[in-house]
XYZ file of C-alpha atoms in Angstrom:
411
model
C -18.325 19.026 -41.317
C -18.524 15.708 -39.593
C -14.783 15.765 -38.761
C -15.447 19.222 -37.333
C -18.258 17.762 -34.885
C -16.246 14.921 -34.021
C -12.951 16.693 -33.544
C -14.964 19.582 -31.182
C -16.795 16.252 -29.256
C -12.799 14.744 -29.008
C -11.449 18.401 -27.383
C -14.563 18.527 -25.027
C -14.322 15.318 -23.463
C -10.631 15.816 -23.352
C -11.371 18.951 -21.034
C -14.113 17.365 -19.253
C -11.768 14.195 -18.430
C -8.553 16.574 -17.272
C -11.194 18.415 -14.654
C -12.637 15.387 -13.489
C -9.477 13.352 -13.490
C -6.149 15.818 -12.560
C -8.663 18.492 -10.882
C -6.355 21.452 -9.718
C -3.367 20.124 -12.224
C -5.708 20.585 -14.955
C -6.027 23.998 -14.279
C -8.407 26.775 -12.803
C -11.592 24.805 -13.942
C -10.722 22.050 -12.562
C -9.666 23.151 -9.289
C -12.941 24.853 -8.795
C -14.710 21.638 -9.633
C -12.611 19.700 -7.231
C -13.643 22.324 -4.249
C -17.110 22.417 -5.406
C -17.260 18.440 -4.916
C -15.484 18.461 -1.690
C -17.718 21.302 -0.254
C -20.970 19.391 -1.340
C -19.147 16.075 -0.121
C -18.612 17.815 3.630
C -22.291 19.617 3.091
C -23.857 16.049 2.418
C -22.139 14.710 5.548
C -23.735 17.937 7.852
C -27.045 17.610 6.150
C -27.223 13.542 6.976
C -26.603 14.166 10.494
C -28.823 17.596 11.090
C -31.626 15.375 9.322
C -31.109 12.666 11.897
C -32.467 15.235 14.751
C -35.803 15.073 15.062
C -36.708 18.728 15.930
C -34.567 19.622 12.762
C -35.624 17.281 10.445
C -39.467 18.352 11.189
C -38.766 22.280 10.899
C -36.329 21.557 7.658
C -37.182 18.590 6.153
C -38.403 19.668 3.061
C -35.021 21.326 2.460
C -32.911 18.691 3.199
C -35.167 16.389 0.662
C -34.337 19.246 -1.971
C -30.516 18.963 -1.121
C -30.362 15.244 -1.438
C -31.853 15.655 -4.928
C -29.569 18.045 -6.192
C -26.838 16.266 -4.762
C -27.704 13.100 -6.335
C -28.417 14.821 -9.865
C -24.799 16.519 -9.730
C -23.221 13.312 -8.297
C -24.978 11.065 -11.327
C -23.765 13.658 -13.776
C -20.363 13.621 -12.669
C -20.607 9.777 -12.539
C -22.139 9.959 -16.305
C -19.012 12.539 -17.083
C -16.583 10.180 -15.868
C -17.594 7.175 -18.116
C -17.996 9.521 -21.304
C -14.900 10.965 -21.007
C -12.792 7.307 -19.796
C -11.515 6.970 -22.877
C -8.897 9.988 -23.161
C -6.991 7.980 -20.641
C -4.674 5.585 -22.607
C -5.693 2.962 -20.438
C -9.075 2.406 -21.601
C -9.033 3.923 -24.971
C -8.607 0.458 -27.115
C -12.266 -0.676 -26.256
C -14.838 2.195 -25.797
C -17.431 -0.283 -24.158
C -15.343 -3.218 -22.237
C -13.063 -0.788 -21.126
C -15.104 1.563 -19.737
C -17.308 -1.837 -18.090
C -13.459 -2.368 -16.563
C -13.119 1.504 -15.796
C -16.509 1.182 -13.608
C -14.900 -1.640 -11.587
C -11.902 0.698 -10.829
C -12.381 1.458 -6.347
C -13.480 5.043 -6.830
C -15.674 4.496 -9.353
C -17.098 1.793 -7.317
C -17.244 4.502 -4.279
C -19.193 6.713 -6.922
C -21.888 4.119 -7.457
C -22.537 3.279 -4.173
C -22.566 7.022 -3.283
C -25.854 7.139 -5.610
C -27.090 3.704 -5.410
C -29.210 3.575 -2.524
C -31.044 6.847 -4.065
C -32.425 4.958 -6.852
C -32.965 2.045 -5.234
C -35.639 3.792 -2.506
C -37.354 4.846 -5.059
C -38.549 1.402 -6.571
C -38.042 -0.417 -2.896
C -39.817 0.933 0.013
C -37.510 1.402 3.080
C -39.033 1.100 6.208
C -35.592 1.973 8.185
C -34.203 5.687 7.204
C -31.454 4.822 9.349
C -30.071 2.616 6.626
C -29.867 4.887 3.761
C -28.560 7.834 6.109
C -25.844 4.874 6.365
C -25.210 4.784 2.858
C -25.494 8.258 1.998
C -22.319 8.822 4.791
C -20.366 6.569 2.375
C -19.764 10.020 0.293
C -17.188 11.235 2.773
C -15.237 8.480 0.774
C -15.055 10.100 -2.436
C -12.865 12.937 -0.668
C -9.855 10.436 -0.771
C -9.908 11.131 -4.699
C -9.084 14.264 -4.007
C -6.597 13.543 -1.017
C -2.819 12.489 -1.393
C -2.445 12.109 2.194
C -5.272 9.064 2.431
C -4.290 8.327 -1.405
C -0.870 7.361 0.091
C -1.893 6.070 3.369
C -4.183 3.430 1.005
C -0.558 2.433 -0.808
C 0.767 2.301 2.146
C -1.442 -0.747 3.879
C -1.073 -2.329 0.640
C 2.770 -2.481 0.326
C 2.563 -3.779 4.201
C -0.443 -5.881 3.877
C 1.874 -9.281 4.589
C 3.402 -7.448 7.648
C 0.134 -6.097 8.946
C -1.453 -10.176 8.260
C 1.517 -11.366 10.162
C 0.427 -8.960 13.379
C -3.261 -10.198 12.603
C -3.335 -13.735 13.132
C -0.925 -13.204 16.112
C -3.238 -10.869 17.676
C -5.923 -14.297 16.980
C -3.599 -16.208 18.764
C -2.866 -14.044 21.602
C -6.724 -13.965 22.211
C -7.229 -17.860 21.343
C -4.326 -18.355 24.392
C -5.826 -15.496 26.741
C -9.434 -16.535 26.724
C -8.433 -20.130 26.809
C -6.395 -19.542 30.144
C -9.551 -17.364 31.869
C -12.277 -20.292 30.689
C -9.487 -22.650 32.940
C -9.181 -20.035 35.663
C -12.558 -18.683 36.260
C -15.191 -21.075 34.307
C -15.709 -23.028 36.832
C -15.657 -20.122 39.496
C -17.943 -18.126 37.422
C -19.852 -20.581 35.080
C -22.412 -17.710 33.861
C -19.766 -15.203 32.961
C -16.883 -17.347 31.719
C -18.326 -20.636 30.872
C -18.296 -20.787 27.509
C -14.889 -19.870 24.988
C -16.809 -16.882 22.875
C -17.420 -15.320 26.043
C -13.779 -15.660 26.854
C -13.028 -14.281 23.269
C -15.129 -10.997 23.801
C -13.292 -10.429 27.309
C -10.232 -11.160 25.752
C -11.000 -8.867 23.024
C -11.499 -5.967 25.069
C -8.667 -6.578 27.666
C -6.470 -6.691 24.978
C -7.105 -3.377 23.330
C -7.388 -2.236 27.023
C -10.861 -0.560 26.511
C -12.253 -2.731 29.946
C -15.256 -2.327 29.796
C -15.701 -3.702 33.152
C -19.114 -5.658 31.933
C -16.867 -9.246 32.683
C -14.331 -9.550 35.393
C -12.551 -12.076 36.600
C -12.807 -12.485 40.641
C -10.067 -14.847 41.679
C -6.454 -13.288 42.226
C -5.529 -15.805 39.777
C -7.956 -14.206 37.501
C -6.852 -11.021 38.076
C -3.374 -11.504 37.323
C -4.460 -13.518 33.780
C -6.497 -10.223 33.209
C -3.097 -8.231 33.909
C -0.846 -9.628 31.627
C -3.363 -9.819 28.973
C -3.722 -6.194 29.175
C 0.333 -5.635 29.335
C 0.234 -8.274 26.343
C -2.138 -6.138 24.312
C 0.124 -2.703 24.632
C 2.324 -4.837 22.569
C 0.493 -6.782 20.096
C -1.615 -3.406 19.337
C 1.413 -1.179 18.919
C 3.410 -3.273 16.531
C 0.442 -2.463 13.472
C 0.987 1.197 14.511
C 4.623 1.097 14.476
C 4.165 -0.544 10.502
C 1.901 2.109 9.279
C 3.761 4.921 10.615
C 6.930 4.011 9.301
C 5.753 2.987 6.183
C 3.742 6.193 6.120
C 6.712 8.113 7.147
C 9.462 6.928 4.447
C 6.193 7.353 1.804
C 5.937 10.963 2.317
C 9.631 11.207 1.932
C 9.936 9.563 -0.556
C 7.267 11.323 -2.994
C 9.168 14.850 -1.387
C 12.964 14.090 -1.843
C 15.294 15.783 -1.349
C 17.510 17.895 -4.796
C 20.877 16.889 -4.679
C 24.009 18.295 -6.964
C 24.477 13.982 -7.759
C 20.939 14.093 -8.727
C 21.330 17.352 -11.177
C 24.566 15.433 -12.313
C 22.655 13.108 -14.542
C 20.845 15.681 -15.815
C 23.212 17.250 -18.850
C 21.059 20.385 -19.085
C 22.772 21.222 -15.903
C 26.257 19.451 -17.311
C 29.612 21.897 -17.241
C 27.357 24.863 -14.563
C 29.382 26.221 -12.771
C 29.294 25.918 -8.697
C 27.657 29.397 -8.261
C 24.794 28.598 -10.825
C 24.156 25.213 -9.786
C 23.751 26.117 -6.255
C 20.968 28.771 -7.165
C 19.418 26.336 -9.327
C 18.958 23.587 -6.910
C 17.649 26.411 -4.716
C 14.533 27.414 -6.834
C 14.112 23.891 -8.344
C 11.221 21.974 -6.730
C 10.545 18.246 -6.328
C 7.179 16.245 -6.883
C 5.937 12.570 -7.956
C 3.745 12.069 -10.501
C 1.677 8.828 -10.397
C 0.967 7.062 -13.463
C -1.454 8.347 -16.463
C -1.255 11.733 -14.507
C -1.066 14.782 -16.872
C 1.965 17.066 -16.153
C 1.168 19.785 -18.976
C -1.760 20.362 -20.904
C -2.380 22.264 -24.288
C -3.670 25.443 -23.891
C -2.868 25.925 -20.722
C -0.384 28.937 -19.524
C 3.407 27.686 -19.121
C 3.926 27.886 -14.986
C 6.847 25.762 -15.017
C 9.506 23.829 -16.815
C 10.765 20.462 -15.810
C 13.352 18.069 -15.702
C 12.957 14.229 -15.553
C 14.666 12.722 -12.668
C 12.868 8.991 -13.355
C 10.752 7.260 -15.113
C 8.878 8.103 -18.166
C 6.484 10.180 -19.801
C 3.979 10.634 -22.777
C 4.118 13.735 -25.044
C 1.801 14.660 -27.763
C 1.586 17.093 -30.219
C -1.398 18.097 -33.005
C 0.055 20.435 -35.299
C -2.223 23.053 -36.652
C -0.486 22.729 -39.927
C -1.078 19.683 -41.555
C -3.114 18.097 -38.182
C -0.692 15.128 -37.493
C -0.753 13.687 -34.066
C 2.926 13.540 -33.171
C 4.454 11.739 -30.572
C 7.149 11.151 -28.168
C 8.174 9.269 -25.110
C 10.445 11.390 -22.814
C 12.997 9.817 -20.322
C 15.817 10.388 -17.243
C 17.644 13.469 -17.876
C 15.092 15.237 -20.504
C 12.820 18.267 -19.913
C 9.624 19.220 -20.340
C 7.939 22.619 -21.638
C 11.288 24.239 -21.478
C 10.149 26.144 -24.859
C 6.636 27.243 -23.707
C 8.247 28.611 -20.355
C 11.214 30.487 -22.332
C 8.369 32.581 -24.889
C 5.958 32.859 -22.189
C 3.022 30.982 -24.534
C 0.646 28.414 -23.733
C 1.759 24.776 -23.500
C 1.042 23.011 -27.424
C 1.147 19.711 -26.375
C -0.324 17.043 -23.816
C 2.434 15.109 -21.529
C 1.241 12.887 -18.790
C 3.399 10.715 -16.782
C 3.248 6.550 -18.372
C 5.264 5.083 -15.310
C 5.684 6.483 -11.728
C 8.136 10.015 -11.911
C 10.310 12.127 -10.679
C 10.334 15.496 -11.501
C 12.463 19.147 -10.826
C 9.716 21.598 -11.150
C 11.174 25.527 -11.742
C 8.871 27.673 -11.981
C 8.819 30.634 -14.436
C 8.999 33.533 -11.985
C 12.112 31.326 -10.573
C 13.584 31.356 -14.080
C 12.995 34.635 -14.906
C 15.224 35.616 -11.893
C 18.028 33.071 -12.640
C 17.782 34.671 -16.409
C 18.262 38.211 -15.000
C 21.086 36.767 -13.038
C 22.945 34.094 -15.639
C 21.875 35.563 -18.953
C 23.971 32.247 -20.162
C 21.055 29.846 -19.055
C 18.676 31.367 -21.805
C 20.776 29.711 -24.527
C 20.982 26.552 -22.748
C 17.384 26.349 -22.560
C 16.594 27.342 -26.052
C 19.055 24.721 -27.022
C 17.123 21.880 -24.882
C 13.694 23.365 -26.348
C 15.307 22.680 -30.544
C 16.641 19.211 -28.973
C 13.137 18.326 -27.873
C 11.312 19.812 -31.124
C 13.859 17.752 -32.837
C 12.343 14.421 -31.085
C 8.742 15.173 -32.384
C 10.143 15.287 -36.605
C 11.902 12.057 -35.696
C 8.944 10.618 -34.893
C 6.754 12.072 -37.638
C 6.799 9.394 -40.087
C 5.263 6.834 -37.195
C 2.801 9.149 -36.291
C 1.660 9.948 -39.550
C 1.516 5.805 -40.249
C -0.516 5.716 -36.962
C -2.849 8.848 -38.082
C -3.348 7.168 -41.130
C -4.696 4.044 -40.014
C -6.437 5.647 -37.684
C -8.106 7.676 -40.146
C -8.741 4.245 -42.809
């Protein structure tokens, strides 16, 4: 009975963790999780500023009190969730208790805590200044890049170019070290209150270099104005080069997670060895590509086959729990192997877990796409029943590990 309760608790958090974690890859519940969060995310963000207008926050106050609680209650349980269910990700399974402590220093975790912090702290600390937890409570709006690949990627992307983007940093210091030390020289003596001190210089600088001009500080001689001139030609420059970096880097990102199918790439793939030119071309038509990131699930059990795929790189985790004698097998697929191919070929539900253990490449075809390329090249169905044996092959080769590993797990 025991093994029953703990083997129901295991399956929950597993299905808990795949919402929270993959969202709309996990399936329909957790893509309607994800869009609840993001719609109270947004709806936090309206209600923080409406509740900073006076007229509003006196006619609706009590109701915006009432939707901070709620939103802190569902944002704490999803926090709570999140730490229960840490340990169905490989990476923090070996330690329940220091590994979750290390999955709460993780940066959106972090983002979590903060997001619900300053809740609990008001009500042990008095605040005199509202204006400082509306601050904090605006820090939600950062959650939504969990559920963003656009500022997921532009967050890579300013760390791979984090030396480039220092390099354009200190020479932007430098650039204003050199431009405020020429204006003290021209105009400090000229204009002792304005531009007799170097900070001073340094704020002028500043904002003649990013060409705002705020017109607060200006210089008076012609020499002046001419230092003021180049400074602000200067700063076109030194202000587009960190631009140029990130949208490059951005750029060649995007591309690279959405490459491009090409008949060399298929080539290395020997399920699509000896096609013909006429197959392969409708193949690589209805084949789609996508990067998985790591510890990302690509299929789950249970869940309806939608699509087969083929490993262009990298590698990935599979694992099975057979009904019959409850085993946990195992297998790690590589280049050139596929994924799901029998599930999508009997039109059943997906009987084991794979997630992605190092960055990948995958062909996605879907099963309406397949169907159609059956109808068309009744040949492909015995290719792909012969793939689906190979890979049920690779799970009894690895039986007698996995039933060492259940064992000791079990002792």
């Amino acid at each position: 009975m025991r093994g029953e309760i703990e083997g129901g608790s295991t399956s929950l958090r597993h299905t808990v963790h795949m919402a929270l974690e993959a969202g709309r890859g996990s399936g329909v519940v957790g893509l309607a999780f994800e869009i609840f969060l993001i719609a109270l995310i947004v709806s936090n963000a309206v209600v923080v500023s409406l509740d900073s207008v006076a007229g509003l926050a006196a006619a609706y106050g009590r109701y915006f009190q009432i939707f901070e609680a709620v939103s802190v209650a569902v944002f704490t349980l999803e926090y709570g969730l999140r730490l229960w269910s840490a340990p169905e990700d490989p990476r923090y399974s070996a330690r329940p208790l220091l590994d979750r402590l290390r999955y709460m220093l993780q940066p959106y975790m972090l983002i979590d805590l903060i997001a619900i912090a300053p809740a609990y702290i008001a009500l042990f600390v008095p605040v005199a200044d509202l204006r400082i937890l509306r601050l904090f409570r605006l820090f939600r709006l950062l959650k939504i890049a969990r559920y963003s690949p656009a500022v997921t990627t532009l967050i890579h992307v300013l760390s791979l170019e984090r030396r480039a983007l220092f390099g354009t940093l200190l020479l932007l210091i430098c650039m204003m070290s050199l431009s405020a030390e020429g204006m003290y020289i021209i105009e400090g003596t000229v204009q002792p209150k304005v531009f007799g001190d170097l900070p001073t210089c340094m704020y002028w600088a500043i904002i003649t270099l990013t060409t705002v001009g705020y017109g607060d500080i200006t210089p008076i001689t012609a020499l002046g104005r001419a230092w003021a001139g180049v400074t602000a030609i200067l700063g076109l420059g030194i202000f587009a080069l960190p631009v140029g970096i990130i949208a490059s880097a951005f750029m060649t990102e995007i591309h690279r997670r959405d490459f491009v199918v090409t008949s060399g790439m298929l080539a290395r793939i020997p399920f699509f060895a000896g096609l013909d030119i006429e197959t392969m071309s409708e193949v690589m038509a209805a084949l789609r590509s996508q990067m998985v990131a790591p510890h990302t699930p690509i299929i789950v059990a249970g869940e309806a086959a939608s699509s087969m795929y083929f490993v262009v790189s990298g590698l990935a985790k599979s694992e099975r729990a057979t009904t019959t004698d409850g085993v946990r097998r195992k297998a790690t697929l590589g280049p050139g192997e596929v994924i799901a191919a029998d599930a999508v070929l009997a039109g059943r539900a997906h009987d084991a877990n794979v997630f992605a253990h190092t960055p990948m490449r995958l062909l996605a075809l879907s099963y309406q796409d397949l169907a159609m390329l059956l109808r068309k090249y009744p040949k492909l169905r015995r290719r792909i029943g012969k793939t689906a044996a190979r890979a049920e092959q690779k799970f009894y080769r690895h039986r007698s590990r996995s039933e060492e590993e259940s064992s000791v797990d079990s002792n």
